[in-house]
Short mmCIF file of C-alpha atoms and ligand atoms in Angstrom, two decimals:
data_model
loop_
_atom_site.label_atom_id
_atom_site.label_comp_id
_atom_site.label_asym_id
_atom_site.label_seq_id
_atom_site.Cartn_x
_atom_site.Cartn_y
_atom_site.Cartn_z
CA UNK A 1 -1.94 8.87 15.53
CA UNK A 2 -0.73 4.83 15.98
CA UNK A 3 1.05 4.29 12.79
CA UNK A 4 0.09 0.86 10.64
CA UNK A 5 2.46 -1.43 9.58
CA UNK A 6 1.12 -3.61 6.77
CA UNK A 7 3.56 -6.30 5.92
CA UNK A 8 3.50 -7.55 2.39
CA UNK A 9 3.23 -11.13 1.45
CA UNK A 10 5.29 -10.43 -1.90
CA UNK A 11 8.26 -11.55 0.53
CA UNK A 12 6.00 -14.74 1.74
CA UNK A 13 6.22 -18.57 1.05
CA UNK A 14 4.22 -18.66 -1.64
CA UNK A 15 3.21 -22.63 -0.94
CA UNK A 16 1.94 -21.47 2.26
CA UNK A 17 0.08 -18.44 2.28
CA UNK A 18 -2.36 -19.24 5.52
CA UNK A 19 0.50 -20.07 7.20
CA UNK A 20 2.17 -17.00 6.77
CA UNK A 21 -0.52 -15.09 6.93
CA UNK A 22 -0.92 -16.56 10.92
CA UNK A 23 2.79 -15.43 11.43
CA UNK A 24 1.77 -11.61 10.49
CA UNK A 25 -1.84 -11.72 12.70
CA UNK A 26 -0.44 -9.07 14.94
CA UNK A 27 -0.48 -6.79 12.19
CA UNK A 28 -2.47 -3.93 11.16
CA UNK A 29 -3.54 -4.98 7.35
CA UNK A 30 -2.09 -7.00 4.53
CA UNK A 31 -0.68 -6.05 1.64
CA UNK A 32 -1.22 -8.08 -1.16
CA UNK A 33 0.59 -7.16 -4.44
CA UNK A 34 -1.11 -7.57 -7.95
CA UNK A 35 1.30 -7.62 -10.78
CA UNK A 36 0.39 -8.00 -14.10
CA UNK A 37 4.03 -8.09 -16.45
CA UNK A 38 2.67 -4.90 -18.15
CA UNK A 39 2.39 -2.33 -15.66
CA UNK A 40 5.61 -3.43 -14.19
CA UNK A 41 8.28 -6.51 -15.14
CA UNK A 42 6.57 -8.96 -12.72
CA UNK A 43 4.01 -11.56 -12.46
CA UNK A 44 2.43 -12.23 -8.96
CA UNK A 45 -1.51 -13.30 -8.69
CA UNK A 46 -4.84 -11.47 -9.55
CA UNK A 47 -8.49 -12.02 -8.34
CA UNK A 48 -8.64 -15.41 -7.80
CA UNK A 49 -6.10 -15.65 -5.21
CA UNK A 50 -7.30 -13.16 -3.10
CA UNK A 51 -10.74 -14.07 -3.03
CA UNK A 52 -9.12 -16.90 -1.26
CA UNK A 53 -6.38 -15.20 0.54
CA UNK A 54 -9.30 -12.91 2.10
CA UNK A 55 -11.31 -15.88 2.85
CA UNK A 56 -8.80 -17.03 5.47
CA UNK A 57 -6.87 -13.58 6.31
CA UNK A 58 -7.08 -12.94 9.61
CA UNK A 59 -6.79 -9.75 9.29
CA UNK A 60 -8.45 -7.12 6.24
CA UNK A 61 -6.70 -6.92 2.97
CA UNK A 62 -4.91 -3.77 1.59
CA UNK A 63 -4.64 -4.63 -1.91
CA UNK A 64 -1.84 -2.89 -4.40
CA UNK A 65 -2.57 -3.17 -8.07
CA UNK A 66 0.30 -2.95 -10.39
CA UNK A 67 -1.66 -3.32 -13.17
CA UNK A 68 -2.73 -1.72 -16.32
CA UNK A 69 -6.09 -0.31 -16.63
CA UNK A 70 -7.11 -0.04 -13.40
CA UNK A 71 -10.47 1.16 -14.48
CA UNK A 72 -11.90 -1.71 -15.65
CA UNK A 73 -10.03 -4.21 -12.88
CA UNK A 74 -10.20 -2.61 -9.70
CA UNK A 75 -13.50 -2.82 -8.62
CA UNK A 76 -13.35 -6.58 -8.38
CA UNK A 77 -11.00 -6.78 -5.75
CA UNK A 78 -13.61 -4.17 -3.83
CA UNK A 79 -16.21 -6.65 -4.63
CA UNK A 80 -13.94 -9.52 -3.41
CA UNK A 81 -14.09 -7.99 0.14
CA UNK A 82 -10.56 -6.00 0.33
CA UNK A 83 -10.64 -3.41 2.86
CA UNK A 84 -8.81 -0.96 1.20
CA UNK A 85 -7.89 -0.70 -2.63
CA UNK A 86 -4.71 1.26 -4.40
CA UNK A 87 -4.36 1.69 -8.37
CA UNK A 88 -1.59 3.46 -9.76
CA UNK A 89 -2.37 6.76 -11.23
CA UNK A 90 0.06 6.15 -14.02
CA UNK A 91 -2.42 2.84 -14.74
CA UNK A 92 -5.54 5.23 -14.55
CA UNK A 93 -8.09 6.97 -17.29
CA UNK A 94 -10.29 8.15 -14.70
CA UNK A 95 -8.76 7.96 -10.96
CA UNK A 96 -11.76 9.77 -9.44
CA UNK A 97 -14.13 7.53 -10.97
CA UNK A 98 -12.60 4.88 -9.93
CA UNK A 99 -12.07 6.17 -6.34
CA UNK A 100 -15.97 6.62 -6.04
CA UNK A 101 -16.75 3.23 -7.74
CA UNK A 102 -14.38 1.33 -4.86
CA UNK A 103 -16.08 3.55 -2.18
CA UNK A 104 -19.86 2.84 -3.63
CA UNK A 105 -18.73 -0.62 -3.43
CA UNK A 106 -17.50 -0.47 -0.13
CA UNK A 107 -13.65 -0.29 0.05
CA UNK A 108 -10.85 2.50 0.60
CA UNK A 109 -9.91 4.15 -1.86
CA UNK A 110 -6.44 4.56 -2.75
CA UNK A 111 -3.98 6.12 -5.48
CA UNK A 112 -0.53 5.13 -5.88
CA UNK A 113 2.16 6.89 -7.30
CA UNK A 114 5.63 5.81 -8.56
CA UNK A 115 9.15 7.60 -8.10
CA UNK A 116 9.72 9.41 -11.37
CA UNK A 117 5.63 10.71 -10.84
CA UNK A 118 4.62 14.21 -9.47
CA UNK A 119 2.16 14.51 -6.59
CA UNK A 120 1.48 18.16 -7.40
CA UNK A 121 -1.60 17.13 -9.92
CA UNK A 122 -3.22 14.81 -7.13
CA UNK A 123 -3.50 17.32 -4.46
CA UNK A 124 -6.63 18.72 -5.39
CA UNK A 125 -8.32 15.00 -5.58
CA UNK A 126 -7.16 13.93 -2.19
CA UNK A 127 -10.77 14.44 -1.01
CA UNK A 128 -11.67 11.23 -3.29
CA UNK A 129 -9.33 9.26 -1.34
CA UNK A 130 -8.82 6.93 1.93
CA UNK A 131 -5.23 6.84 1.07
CA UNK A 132 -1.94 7.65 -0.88
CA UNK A 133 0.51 5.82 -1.36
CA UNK A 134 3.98 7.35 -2.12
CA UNK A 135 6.24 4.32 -3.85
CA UNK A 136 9.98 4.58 -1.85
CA UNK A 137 11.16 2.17 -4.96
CA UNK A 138 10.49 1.31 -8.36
CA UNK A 139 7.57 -1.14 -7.91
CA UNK A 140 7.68 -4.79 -9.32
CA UNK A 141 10.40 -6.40 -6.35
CA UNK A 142 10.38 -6.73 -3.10
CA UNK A 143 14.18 -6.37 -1.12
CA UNK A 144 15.20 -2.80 -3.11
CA UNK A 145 16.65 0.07 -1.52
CA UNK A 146 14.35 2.81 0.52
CA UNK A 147 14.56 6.36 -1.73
CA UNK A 148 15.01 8.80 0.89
CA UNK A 149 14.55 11.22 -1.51
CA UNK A 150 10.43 10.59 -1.79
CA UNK A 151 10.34 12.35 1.18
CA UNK A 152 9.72 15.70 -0.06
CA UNK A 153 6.44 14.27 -1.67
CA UNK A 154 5.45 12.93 1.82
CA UNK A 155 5.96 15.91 3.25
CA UNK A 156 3.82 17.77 0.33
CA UNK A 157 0.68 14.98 1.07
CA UNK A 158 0.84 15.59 5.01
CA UNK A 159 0.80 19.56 4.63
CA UNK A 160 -2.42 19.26 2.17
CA UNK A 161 -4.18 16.69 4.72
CA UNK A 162 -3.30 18.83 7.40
CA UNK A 163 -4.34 22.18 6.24
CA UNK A 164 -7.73 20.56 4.84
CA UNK A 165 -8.39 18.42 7.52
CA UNK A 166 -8.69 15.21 5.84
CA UNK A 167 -8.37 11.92 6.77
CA UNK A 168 -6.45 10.29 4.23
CA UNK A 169 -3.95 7.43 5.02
CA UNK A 170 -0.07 8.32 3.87
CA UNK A 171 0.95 4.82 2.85
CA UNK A 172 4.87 4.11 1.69
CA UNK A 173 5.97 1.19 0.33
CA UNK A 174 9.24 -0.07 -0.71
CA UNK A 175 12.97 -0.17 1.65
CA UNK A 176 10.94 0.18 4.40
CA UNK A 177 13.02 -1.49 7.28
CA UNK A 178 14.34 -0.77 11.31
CA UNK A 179 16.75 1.11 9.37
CA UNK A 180 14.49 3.51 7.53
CA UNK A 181 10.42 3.87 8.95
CA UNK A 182 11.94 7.02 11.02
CA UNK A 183 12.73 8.87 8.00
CA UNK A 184 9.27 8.04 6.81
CA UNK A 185 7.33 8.81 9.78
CA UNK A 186 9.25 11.91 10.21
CA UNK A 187 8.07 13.09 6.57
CA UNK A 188 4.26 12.27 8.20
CA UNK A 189 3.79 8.37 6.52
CA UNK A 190 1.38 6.63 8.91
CA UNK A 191 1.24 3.68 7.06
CA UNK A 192 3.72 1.41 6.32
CA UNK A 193 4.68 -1.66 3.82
CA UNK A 194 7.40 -4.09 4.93
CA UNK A 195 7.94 -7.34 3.33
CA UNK A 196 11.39 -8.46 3.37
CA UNK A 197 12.24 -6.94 6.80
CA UNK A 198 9.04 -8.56 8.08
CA UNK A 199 9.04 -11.93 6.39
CA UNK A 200 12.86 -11.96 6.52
CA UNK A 201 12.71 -11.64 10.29
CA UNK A 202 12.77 -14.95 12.15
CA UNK A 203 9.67 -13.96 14.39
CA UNK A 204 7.76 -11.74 12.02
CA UNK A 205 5.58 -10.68 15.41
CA UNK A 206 8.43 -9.09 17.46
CA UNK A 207 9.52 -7.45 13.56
CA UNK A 208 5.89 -6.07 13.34
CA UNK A 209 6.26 -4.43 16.71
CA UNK A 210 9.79 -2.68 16.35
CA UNK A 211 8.54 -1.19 13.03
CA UNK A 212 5.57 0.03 15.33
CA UNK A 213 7.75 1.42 17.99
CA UNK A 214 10.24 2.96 15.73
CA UNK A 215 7.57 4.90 13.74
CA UNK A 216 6.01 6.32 16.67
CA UNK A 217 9.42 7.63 17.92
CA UNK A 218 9.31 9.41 14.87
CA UNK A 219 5.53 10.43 14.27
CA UNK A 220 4.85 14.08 13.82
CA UNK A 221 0.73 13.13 12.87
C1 DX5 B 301 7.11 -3.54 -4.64
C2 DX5 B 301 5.92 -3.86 -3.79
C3 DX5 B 301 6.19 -3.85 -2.34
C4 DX5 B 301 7.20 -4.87 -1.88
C5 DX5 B 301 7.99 -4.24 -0.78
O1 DX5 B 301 6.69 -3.25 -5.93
O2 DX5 B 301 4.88 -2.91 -4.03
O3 DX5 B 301 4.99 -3.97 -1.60
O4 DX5 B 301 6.64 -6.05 -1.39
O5 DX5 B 301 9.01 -5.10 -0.40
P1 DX5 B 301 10.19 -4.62 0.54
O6 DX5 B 301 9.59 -4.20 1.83
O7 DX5 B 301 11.06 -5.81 0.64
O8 DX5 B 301 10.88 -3.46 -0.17
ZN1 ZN B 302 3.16 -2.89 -2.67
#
């Protein structure tokens, strides 16, 4: 299975997002981050901007919402035209409503799930979704340190797919770096967020293909 590599424009200029987002066009999708400064310590953009950003994205949008109450927002950024969309299930009343609501509307569905949360009640619901994404920090900053020790939850998600035959993306996010997408593919991630190592790369192109590389070397899936 070719393993994605979604760079994430938290680690961007922010005066020049078309720019950057013509530095990253080699890429597989990317990841914008919503944050609201309730659901986690930081402020980035909401609905507006990525109307815009996926008016002149060259490539689709895989949106992560940091925000509270991701029943009532999420389905906008669907509606905007995001290929895939992740809510936190700490943020959610309903997660399988939701899930169905982004699908009817025509996007991925994905559920997100910090450090400190267990994926143990999720398993059951992976049928409702396109993807999971397994936080390797605590979310709100870009440039933190990978958490090796998410792996066992990886490993948990790739064993359910597997044994049910899904097709549900294994996203991580967070520390993801040269240094560290091994570990992750190893534990059966497919898909990968990278912002600082990609946008702190001086060609973000030859970045995007190492990751690439290195997480095939180390693809079980
Ligand atoms: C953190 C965000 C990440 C962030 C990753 O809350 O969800 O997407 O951009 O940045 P790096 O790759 O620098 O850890
Ligand atoms: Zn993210």
């Amino acid at each position: 299975m070719p393993s994605r590599i979604n760079p994430s424009i938290l680690s961007a200029d922010f005066a020049n997002f078309e720019r950057e987002l013509g530095r990253i066009a080699s890429a597989d999708l990317v990841h914008v981050d919503v944050m609201d400064n309730h659901f986690v310590p930081n402020l980035t953009f909401g609905l507006p901007m990525v109307q815009r950003l996926q008016q002149v994205s060259p490539i689709p949008l895989d949106v992560h919402l940091m925000i509270d109450d991701a029943d009532r927002w999420a389905p906008g950024y669907a509606e905007a035209g995001a290929y895939s969309v992740t809510f936190h299930a700490e943020a959610a009343a309903d997660p399988v409503g939701i899930a169905r609501r982004l699908r009817e509307i025509g996007s991925r569905a994905g559920i997100a799930l910090k450090p400190g949360t267990d994926v143990t009640p999720y398993l059951e619901l992976l049928p409702n979704f396109d993807q999971v994404l397994v936080m390797t920090v605590e979310p709100g900053f870009g440039g933190q340190s990978f958490m090796p020790e998410m792996m066992g939850k990886l490993r948990t998600l790739a064993r359910a797919v597997h044994v049910r035959g899904l097709d549900v993306w294994l996203q991580v996010d967070g520390g993801v770096s040269l240094d560290t997408i091994g570990i992750a593919a190893e534990a059966g991630a497919d898909t990968f967020v990278a912002g600082s190592a990609v946008f702190g790369a001086d060609v973000p192109a030859e970045q995007i293909a190492a990751l690439r590389d290195a997480a095939a070397g180390h693809s079980h899936r």
